[in-house]
């Protein structure tokens, strides 16, 4: 049955979640085991490797947030860094613009304000920009990110050039790198859980039908515009929240440190390498690229990006559907051989 057909088959959200959990028991058990291992990791890792693990969690979560729109619906965004920067700066301005009883309260209010700002921006531009498809949508989103970055730099009140010093959230007894590692671990787990809920719901099947053939999905009664707008806003909010946490881990931000085009490109690379339209794919892609760039090739300085790019091209040529798409049929044949 096509994705549109499965979506039209119906079912309540709790029922579809229950079916999804039952159908993915193995993956959920694996995810929970990985979560436990990741929670214990800082006890055994050096400070450098904690920071590498922190980068992995951020990268994986951002790739999942991007993949809700790009991987599930097929709307590739080259400008998701717009929401990283917007969330970070709105939160920073809120936290430093008033006197708060505690850094934790300032962070909570800033997080809410940044998330709302991302939702508002996504909601305002969603209808016109989502009427574009393919490369036109991708370039339009790149333009949105460029405009926001320039506004941040040009308007003094936004402090894009001077920068913002963010309050330190880590307690004195805890290393900041370890604190932000656990904060990112929670954020990544929540992002993955939300992604799973979307994937097994009517919304998820609707997005897949849009990716397969949007015009046919609309003819079959799928509310394509509503699903695209909902997913665009959700993806923007998740990306903005992750951007806020990233900004706090830096401690000081300028427009150049958060409105970075490479953030958007990396999200695409991680999802493409791991497997589009999957949840585990972006995680695998992020893990491979972070290990390659930070540990294996990190000491090669000027040449490591060239080698990384060449390896990425080779991997994509060998597995055009991503690592998950390459491995899945092999595992299916292996399991079938033991029946």
Short mmCIF file of C-alpha atoms in Angstrom, two decimals:
data_model
loop_
_atom_site.label_atom_id
_atom_site.label_comp_id
_atom_site.label_asym_id
_atom_site.label_seq_id
_atom_site.Cartn_x
_atom_site.Cartn_y
_atom_site.Cartn_z
CA UNK A 1 0.00 0.00 0.00
CA UNK A 2 1.27 3.48 -0.84
CA UNK A 3 1.94 6.08 1.86
CA UNK A 4 -1.20 7.95 0.81
CA UNK A 5 -3.25 4.77 1.09
CA UNK A 6 -1.87 3.98 4.53
CA UNK A 7 -2.58 7.52 5.67
CA UNK A 8 -6.16 7.39 4.42
CA UNK A 9 -6.66 4.07 6.24
CA UNK A 10 -6.94 6.19 9.35
CA UNK A 11 -6.55 5.52 13.04
CA UNK A 12 -6.29 7.68 16.15
CA UNK A 13 -2.92 9.07 17.21
CA UNK A 14 -2.69 6.92 20.39
CA UNK A 15 -3.63 3.84 18.39
CA UNK A 16 -1.10 4.58 15.66
CA UNK A 17 1.58 5.27 18.28
CA UNK A 18 0.83 1.94 19.95
CA UNK A 19 1.03 0.15 16.60
CA UNK A 20 4.25 1.98 15.78
CA UNK A 21 5.83 1.03 19.10
CA UNK A 22 4.81 -2.59 18.65
CA UNK A 23 6.17 -2.66 15.10
CA UNK A 24 9.49 -1.09 16.10
CA UNK A 25 10.15 -2.81 19.43
CA UNK A 26 13.65 -3.83 18.39
CA UNK A 27 14.67 -0.35 17.31
CA UNK A 28 13.17 1.21 20.45
CA UNK A 29 15.06 -1.24 22.67
CA UNK A 30 18.25 -0.41 20.77
CA UNK A 31 17.60 3.33 21.16
CA UNK A 32 17.03 2.97 24.92
CA UNK A 33 20.23 0.94 25.28
CA UNK A 34 22.13 3.60 23.33
CA UNK A 35 20.61 6.29 25.56
CA UNK A 36 21.89 4.50 28.68
CA UNK A 37 25.37 4.14 27.17
CA UNK A 38 25.42 7.80 26.17
CA UNK A 39 24.33 8.81 29.67
CA UNK A 40 27.29 6.91 31.13
CA UNK A 41 29.81 8.05 28.50
CA UNK A 42 31.10 11.23 30.24
CA UNK A 43 32.21 9.10 33.19
CA UNK A 44 34.80 7.42 30.96
CA UNK A 45 35.61 9.99 28.28
CA UNK A 46 38.31 12.64 28.28
CA UNK A 47 37.20 16.32 28.15
CA UNK A 48 38.07 16.41 24.43
CA UNK A 49 35.98 13.35 23.66
CA UNK A 50 33.08 14.73 25.72
CA UNK A 51 33.09 17.76 23.41
CA UNK A 52 33.18 15.48 20.37
CA UNK A 53 30.22 13.53 21.77
CA UNK A 54 28.47 16.84 22.43
CA UNK A 55 28.96 17.79 18.77
CA UNK A 56 27.58 14.40 17.69
CA UNK A 57 24.41 14.85 19.76
CA UNK A 58 23.85 18.35 18.38
CA UNK A 59 24.52 17.22 14.80
CA UNK A 60 22.26 14.16 15.03
CA UNK A 61 19.39 16.13 16.58
CA UNK A 62 19.65 18.92 14.00
CA UNK A 63 19.69 16.37 11.18
CA UNK A 64 16.55 14.69 12.57
CA UNK A 65 14.79 18.07 12.88
CA UNK A 66 15.74 18.92 9.28
CA UNK A 67 14.72 15.45 8.07
CA UNK A 68 11.12 15.89 9.22
CA UNK A 69 10.68 18.26 6.29
CA UNK A 70 13.54 17.32 3.99
CA UNK A 71 13.62 13.56 4.48
CA UNK A 72 9.95 12.75 5.05
CA UNK A 73 8.26 15.32 2.77
CA UNK A 74 11.10 15.81 0.27
CA UNK A 75 11.35 19.58 0.83
CA UNK A 76 15.08 20.18 1.14
CA UNK A 77 15.94 23.38 2.98
CA UNK A 78 19.32 25.06 2.43
CA UNK A 79 18.48 27.68 5.05
CA UNK A 80 17.57 25.94 8.29
CA UNK A 81 20.40 27.85 9.91
CA UNK A 82 17.91 30.75 9.93
CA UNK A 83 16.12 29.10 12.85
CA UNK A 84 19.37 28.31 14.69
CA UNK A 85 20.34 31.98 14.54
CA UNK A 86 16.89 33.38 15.24
CA UNK A 87 16.33 31.13 18.25
CA UNK A 88 19.78 31.85 19.66
CA UNK A 89 19.56 35.63 19.33
CA UNK A 90 15.99 35.98 20.58
CA UNK A 91 16.85 33.85 23.62
CA UNK A 92 20.07 35.80 24.17
CA UNK A 93 18.33 39.18 23.98
CA UNK A 94 15.60 38.06 26.38
CA UNK A 95 18.06 36.58 28.88
CA UNK A 96 20.41 39.57 28.90
CA UNK A 97 17.82 42.33 28.44
CA UNK A 98 16.23 41.90 31.87
CA UNK A 99 17.33 41.03 35.38
CA UNK A 100 16.28 37.50 36.31
CA UNK A 101 16.24 35.82 39.74
CA UNK A 102 18.31 32.92 38.41
CA UNK A 103 20.08 31.83 35.20
CA UNK A 104 17.77 28.81 35.02
CA UNK A 105 14.66 31.00 34.88
CA UNK A 106 16.30 33.29 32.33
CA UNK A 107 17.13 30.26 30.19
CA UNK A 108 13.60 28.85 30.45
CA UNK A 109 12.01 32.14 29.39
CA UNK A 110 14.62 32.66 26.66
CA UNK A 111 14.06 29.13 25.38
CA UNK A 112 10.32 29.72 25.18
CA UNK A 113 10.77 33.10 23.49
CA UNK A 114 13.23 31.71 20.96
CA UNK A 115 10.99 28.75 20.15
CA UNK A 116 7.98 31.06 19.70
CA UNK A 117 9.99 33.36 17.44
CA UNK A 118 10.94 30.40 15.23
CA UNK A 119 7.34 29.20 15.14
CA UNK A 120 6.15 32.72 14.24
CA UNK A 121 8.68 33.15 11.43
CA UNK A 122 7.97 29.68 10.02
CA UNK A 123 4.23 30.28 10.25
CA UNK A 124 4.50 33.63 8.45
CA UNK A 125 6.59 32.40 5.54
CA UNK A 126 5.24 28.85 5.32
CA UNK A 127 2.34 29.36 2.91
CA UNK A 128 4.18 31.36 0.23
CA UNK A 129 7.51 29.55 0.48
CA UNK A 130 6.03 26.04 0.55
CA UNK A 131 4.31 26.73 -2.76
CA UNK A 132 7.80 26.42 -4.22
CA UNK A 133 9.27 22.98 -4.87
CA UNK A 134 12.64 21.39 -5.42
CA UNK A 135 15.64 23.65 -5.87
CA UNK A 136 13.42 26.76 -5.80
CA UNK A 137 12.31 26.03 -2.24
CA UNK A 138 15.88 25.17 -1.21
CA UNK A 139 17.29 28.44 -2.58
CA UNK A 140 14.42 30.49 -1.14
CA UNK A 141 15.22 29.12 2.32
CA UNK A 142 18.89 29.97 1.79
CA UNK A 143 17.75 33.51 1.02
CA UNK A 144 15.73 33.66 4.25
CA UNK A 145 18.82 32.69 6.25
CA UNK A 146 20.98 35.26 4.46
CA UNK A 147 18.44 38.05 5.05
CA UNK A 148 18.14 37.24 8.76
CA UNK A 149 21.91 37.13 9.15
CA UNK A 150 22.30 40.52 7.45
CA UNK A 151 19.53 42.05 9.57
CA UNK A 152 21.25 40.75 12.69
CA UNK A 153 24.48 42.43 11.61
CA UNK A 154 22.92 45.68 10.40
CA UNK A 155 20.56 46.55 13.27
CA UNK A 156 22.45 47.54 16.42
CA UNK A 157 19.64 46.46 18.74
CA UNK A 158 20.11 42.84 17.63
CA UNK A 159 23.81 42.91 18.65
CA UNK A 160 24.81 40.67 15.78
CA UNK A 161 28.16 42.41 15.33
CA UNK A 162 28.99 43.11 18.98
CA UNK A 163 27.75 39.73 20.12
CA UNK A 164 25.93 38.58 23.24
CA UNK A 165 27.51 37.05 26.34
CA UNK A 166 25.07 34.39 27.54
CA UNK A 167 24.65 33.46 31.21
CA UNK A 168 26.41 30.32 32.38
CA UNK A 169 23.90 27.59 33.21
CA UNK A 170 26.24 24.90 34.55
CA UNK A 171 26.43 24.61 38.36
CA UNK A 172 29.87 25.31 39.81
CA UNK A 173 30.35 21.66 40.75
CA UNK A 174 29.80 20.47 37.16
CA UNK A 175 32.11 20.94 34.19
CA UNK A 176 30.33 23.11 31.59
CA UNK A 177 31.14 20.64 28.79
CA UNK A 178 29.57 17.79 30.77
CA UNK A 179 26.52 19.88 31.68
CA UNK A 180 25.82 20.85 28.07
CA UNK A 181 26.47 17.29 26.98
CA UNK A 182 23.59 16.08 29.15
CA UNK A 183 21.41 18.99 28.09
CA UNK A 184 22.00 18.08 24.46
CA UNK A 185 21.41 14.39 25.24
CA UNK A 186 17.95 15.24 26.61
CA UNK A 187 17.23 17.51 23.63
CA UNK A 188 18.35 14.83 21.16
CA UNK A 189 16.23 12.17 22.87
CA UNK A 190 13.16 14.44 22.79
CA UNK A 191 13.79 15.29 19.12
CA UNK A 192 14.08 11.60 18.26
CA UNK A 193 10.87 10.79 20.18
CA UNK A 194 8.99 13.57 18.38
CA UNK A 195 10.37 12.33 15.07
CA UNK A 196 9.14 8.82 15.84
CA UNK A 197 5.68 10.10 16.79
CA UNK A 198 5.50 11.98 13.48
CA UNK A 199 6.75 9.01 11.46
CA UNK A 200 4.11 6.54 12.71
CA UNK A 201 1.22 9.02 12.68
CA UNK A 202 -1.16 10.10 9.92
CA UNK A 203 1.06 13.16 9.51
CA UNK A 204 4.07 10.94 8.82
CA UNK A 205 2.27 8.86 6.20
CA UNK A 206 0.92 12.06 4.69
CA UNK A 207 4.44 13.51 4.42
CA UNK A 208 5.70 10.35 2.72
CA UNK A 209 2.84 10.56 0.22
CA UNK A 210 3.83 14.17 -0.48
CA UNK A 211 7.39 13.04 -1.15
CA UNK A 212 6.17 10.25 -3.47
CA UNK A 213 3.78 12.40 -5.52
CA UNK A 214 2.31 15.55 -4.00
CA UNK A 215 -0.28 16.16 -6.71
CA UNK A 216 -1.62 12.60 -6.49
CA UNK A 217 -1.69 12.80 -2.69
CA UNK A 218 -3.79 15.98 -2.89
CA UNK A 219 -6.18 14.31 -5.35
CA UNK A 220 -6.59 11.41 -2.90
CA UNK A 221 -7.66 13.82 -0.17
CA UNK A 222 -4.41 14.26 1.75
CA UNK A 223 -4.36 17.81 3.25
CA UNK A 224 -0.93 18.49 1.77
CA UNK A 225 -0.77 22.23 2.54
CA UNK A 226 -1.71 21.75 6.19
CA UNK A 227 0.72 18.88 6.67
CA UNK A 228 3.58 20.81 5.08
CA UNK A 229 2.95 23.91 7.19
CA UNK A 230 2.63 21.91 10.42
CA UNK A 231 5.87 20.06 9.72
CA UNK A 232 7.70 23.22 8.66
CA UNK A 233 6.78 24.94 11.92
CA UNK A 234 7.65 21.86 14.01
CA UNK A 235 11.01 21.48 12.26
CA UNK A 236 11.74 25.19 12.77
CA UNK A 237 10.93 25.07 16.49
CA UNK A 238 13.08 21.99 17.11
CA UNK A 239 15.96 23.54 15.17
CA UNK A 240 15.60 26.80 17.09
CA UNK A 241 15.63 25.07 20.47
CA UNK A 242 18.77 23.17 19.52
CA UNK A 243 20.31 26.43 18.35
CA UNK A 244 19.60 28.01 21.74
CA UNK A 245 21.32 25.17 23.59
CA UNK A 246 24.26 25.33 21.17
CA UNK A 247 24.56 29.09 21.76
CA UNK A 248 24.73 28.57 25.53
CA UNK A 249 27.40 25.93 25.12
CA UNK A 250 29.49 28.56 23.30
CA UNK A 251 28.82 31.20 25.95
CA UNK A 252 29.21 34.06 23.46
CA UNK A 253 27.52 34.44 20.08
CA UNK A 254 27.74 36.72 17.08
CA UNK A 255 25.71 36.55 13.89
CA UNK A 256 28.63 34.80 12.21
CA UNK A 257 28.74 32.03 14.80
CA UNK A 258 25.10 30.95 14.42
CA UNK A 259 23.97 32.04 10.93
CA UNK A 260 26.36 29.58 9.29
CA UNK A 261 25.51 28.05 5.93
CA UNK A 262 27.56 24.96 6.78
CA UNK A 263 25.03 24.10 9.50
CA UNK A 264 22.29 23.69 6.90
CA UNK A 265 24.56 21.80 4.52
CA UNK A 266 25.72 19.46 7.28
CA UNK A 267 22.13 18.56 8.17
CA UNK A 268 21.57 17.53 4.56
CA UNK A 269 24.83 15.58 4.39
CA UNK A 270 24.08 13.63 7.58
CA UNK A 271 20.58 12.70 6.41
CA UNK A 272 21.74 11.87 2.88
CA UNK A 273 24.65 9.74 4.09
CA UNK A 274 22.63 7.84 6.68
CA UNK A 275 19.41 7.46 4.71
CA UNK A 276 16.66 9.91 3.75
CA UNK A 277 13.21 9.39 5.22
CA UNK A 278 14.49 7.46 8.23
CA UNK A 279 15.19 8.44 11.83
CA UNK A 280 18.26 6.28 12.40
CA UNK A 281 19.83 7.49 9.14
CA UNK A 282 20.63 11.05 10.28
CA UNK A 283 22.04 9.66 13.53
CA UNK A 284 24.33 7.25 11.67
CA UNK A 285 25.36 9.94 9.19
CA UNK A 286 26.15 12.42 11.96
CA UNK A 287 28.14 9.80 13.86
CA UNK A 288 30.27 8.89 10.85
CA UNK A 289 30.98 12.47 9.82
CA UNK A 290 31.75 13.72 13.34
CA UNK A 291 34.16 10.84 13.98
CA UNK A 292 35.81 11.40 10.59
CA UNK A 293 36.21 15.15 10.90
CA UNK A 294 36.98 15.44 14.62
CA UNK A 295 38.97 12.30 15.45
CA UNK A 296 40.21 10.33 12.44
CA UNK A 297 41.12 13.25 10.15
CA UNK A 298 41.02 16.18 12.57
CA UNK A 299 44.81 16.43 12.85
CA UNK A 300 45.36 16.70 9.11
CA UNK A 301 44.36 20.39 9.21
CA UNK A 302 44.09 21.72 5.64
CA UNK A 303 43.69 18.35 3.94
CA UNK A 304 41.06 16.77 6.17
CA UNK A 305 38.11 18.51 4.47
CA UNK A 306 39.31 17.33 1.05
CA UNK A 307 39.64 13.74 2.27
CA UNK A 308 36.28 13.91 4.03
CA UNK A 309 34.60 15.20 0.87
CA UNK A 310 36.16 12.47 -1.25
CA UNK A 311 35.07 9.76 1.20
CA UNK A 312 31.56 11.21 1.26
CA UNK A 313 31.32 11.11 -2.55
CA UNK A 314 32.50 7.48 -2.56
CA UNK A 315 29.99 6.48 0.12
CA UNK A 316 27.10 8.17 -1.69
CA UNK A 317 28.09 6.49 -4.98
CA UNK A 318 28.25 3.07 -3.32
CA UNK A 319 25.04 3.59 -1.35
CA UNK A 320 22.82 6.17 -3.12
CA UNK A 321 19.94 5.43 -0.74
CA UNK A 322 22.18 5.97 2.26
CA UNK A 323 23.72 3.51 4.65
CA UNK A 324 20.33 2.42 6.02
CA UNK A 325 19.01 1.79 2.49
CA UNK A 326 22.16 -0.19 1.69
CA UNK A 327 22.15 -2.32 4.84
CA UNK A 328 18.40 -3.00 5.16
CA UNK A 329 18.09 -5.49 2.25
CA UNK A 330 21.23 -7.27 3.40
CA UNK A 331 19.77 -7.71 6.89
CA UNK A 332 16.45 -8.85 5.40
CA UNK A 333 18.19 -11.55 3.34
CA UNK A 334 20.31 -12.57 6.33
CA UNK A 335 17.22 -12.96 8.54
CA UNK A 336 15.41 -14.83 5.76
CA UNK A 337 18.24 -17.33 5.51
CA UNK A 338 17.67 -18.46 9.10
CA UNK A 339 13.91 -18.96 8.88
#
